[in-house]
Amino acid sequence: MSPFSSYRKEESGDLPLASFLDIIFILLIFVLVSTQMVSEYVLPVELPESSTGDAQKKENTLNLYLEADRVRIPSLNIETSLQDLRGSLQDRCGSQPIFKVRAPAELPLQRFVSLTDSLRGCGSMQLVVSGK
């Protein structure tokens, strides 16, 4: 027989998928049967609502505007120099107020450091800084 004969048995490149599908389907059934269907039971919890927490924080928060030559606290009608700030806040120091300091970006860092030193003398250590 000639290697160039027209009679050749052509082999198919397809894989027999029927047996693979059977194996995959059996594995799927095995996984579904072997896993446990557990439903979790959660106890309902009703927490009490706070009626004083937010109001106390808002009352205890002071907006402080740091400028080049003065310090302003509009809620207390205080406009003073940095050196006199501690004396102006003596009556509020016992309640440990939260100071929100607002300062322009071009303000020197030493001015802010002096302000934190004055507020530390008042007893407050909680500062929120935001630049304009």
Coordinates of C-alpha atoms in Angstrom, one line a residue:
M1 CA 0.0 0.0 0.0
S2 CA 1.3 3.4 -0.9
P3 CA 1.6 6.0 1.8
F4 CA -0.1 8.4 -0.5
S5 CA -3.2 6.4 -1.1
S6 CA -6.5 8.1 -1.1
Y7 CA -7.9 5.6 1.5
R8 CA -7.0 6.9 4.9
K9 CA -8.8 6.6 8.1
E10 CA -9.3 10.0 9.5
E11 CA -9.1 10.4 13.2
S12 CA -11.4 12.8 15.0
G13 CA -9.9 15.5 17.2
D14 CA -13.0 15.6 19.5
L15 CA -12.9 14.2 23.0
P16 CA -15.7 12.1 24.2
L17 CA -17.6 14.6 26.3
A18 CA -20.3 12.3 27.4
S19 CA -18.2 10.5 29.9
F20 CA -16.7 13.8 31.3
L21 CA -20.2 15.2 31.7
D22 CA -21.3 12.1 33.6
I23 CA -18.3 12.4 36.0
I24 CA -18.9 16.1 36.6
F25 CA -22.6 15.5 37.2
I26 CA -21.8 12.7 39.8
L27 CA -19.3 15.0 41.5
L28 CA -21.9 17.8 41.7
I29 CA -24.4 15.4 43.3
F30 CA -21.8 14.2 45.7
V31 CA -20.9 17.8 46.8
L32 CA -24.6 18.7 47.2
V33 CA -25.3 15.6 49.3
S34 CA -22.2 15.8 51.5
T35 CA -22.6 19.5 52.5
Q36 CA -24.8 20.3 55.4
M37 CA -27.5 22.8 54.9
V38 CA -27.3 24.7 58.2
S39 CA -29.5 27.7 58.9
E40 CA -28.1 30.0 61.6
Y41 CA -30.5 31.3 64.2
V42 CA -29.9 34.8 65.4
L43 CA -31.4 36.3 68.4
P44 CA -33.0 39.7 67.7
V45 CA -31.4 42.4 69.8
E46 CA -33.1 45.8 70.3
L47 CA -30.6 48.3 71.6
P48 CA -31.7 51.4 73.4
E49 CA -31.4 54.7 71.7
S50 CA -29.1 57.3 73.1
S51 CA -30.8 60.6 73.8
T52 CA -27.9 62.6 75.4
G53 CA -24.7 61.5 73.6
D54 CA -25.0 63.7 70.4
A55 CA -26.3 66.7 72.2
Q56 CA -23.6 66.6 74.8
K57 CA -20.9 66.4 72.1
K58 CA -22.4 69.3 70.2
E59 CA -22.6 71.4 73.3
N60 CA -19.0 70.5 74.2
T61 CA -17.6 71.4 70.8
L62 CA -16.0 74.8 70.2
N63 CA -15.1 76.1 66.8
L64 CA -11.8 78.0 67.1
Y65 CA -10.5 80.2 64.3
L66 CA -6.8 80.7 64.3
E67 CA -5.6 83.8 62.4
A68 CA -2.3 85.6 62.1
D69 CA -2.9 88.0 64.9
R70 CA -5.8 86.7 67.0
V71 CA -7.9 83.7 68.0
R72 CA -11.7 83.8 67.6
I73 CA -14.3 81.5 69.3
P74 CA -17.7 82.8 67.9
S75 CA -19.9 80.6 70.1
L76 CA -18.5 82.2 73.2
N77 CA -18.0 85.7 71.7
I78 CA -14.3 85.5 72.4
E79 CA -11.8 87.3 70.3
T80 CA -8.4 87.5 71.9
S81 CA -4.6 87.1 71.4
L82 CA -3.0 83.7 71.7
Q83 CA -1.3 84.6 75.0
D84 CA -4.7 85.5 76.6
L85 CA -6.6 82.5 75.3
R86 CA -5.9 80.4 78.4
G87 CA -7.4 83.0 80.7
S88 CA -10.4 83.4 78.5
L89 CA -11.2 79.7 78.6
Q90 CA -10.7 79.0 82.3
D91 CA -14.5 78.6 82.9
R92 CA -14.8 76.0 80.1
C93 CA -11.7 73.9 80.9
G94 CA -13.5 71.7 83.5
S95 CA -15.9 70.3 80.9
Q96 CA -13.0 69.1 78.6
P97 CA -14.2 70.8 75.4
I98 CA -13.4 69.5 71.9
F99 CA -11.8 72.2 69.9
K100 CA -12.2 72.3 66.1
V101 CA -9.4 74.4 65.0
R102 CA -9.7 76.2 61.6
A103 CA -6.7 77.9 60.2
P104 CA -5.5 79.2 56.8
A105 CA -2.9 77.1 55.0
E106 CA -0.4 80.0 54.9
L107 CA -0.3 80.3 58.7
P108 CA 3.1 79.4 60.1
L109 CA 3.4 76.1 61.9
Q110 CA 4.8 77.8 65.1
R111 CA 1.5 79.6 65.5
F112 CA -0.4 76.3 65.6
V113 CA 2.1 74.8 68.0
S114 CA 1.6 77.8 70.4
L115 CA -2.1 77.3 70.2
T116 CA -1.9 73.6 71.1
D117 CA 0.3 74.5 74.0
S118 CA -2.3 77.0 75.2
L119 CA -5.1 74.4 74.8
R120 CA -3.1 71.8 76.6
G121 CA -2.9 74.1 79.6
C122 CA -6.7 74.2 79.5
G123 CA -6.8 70.4 79.8
S124 CA -8.2 69.6 76.3
M125 CA -6.3 67.1 74.2
Q126 CA -8.9 66.5 71.5
L127 CA -8.2 68.5 68.4
V128 CA -9.7 68.4 64.9
V129 CA -7.7 70.5 62.4
S130 CA -9.1 71.6 59.1
G131 CA -7.5 74.1 56.8
K132 CA -9.4 76.7 54.8

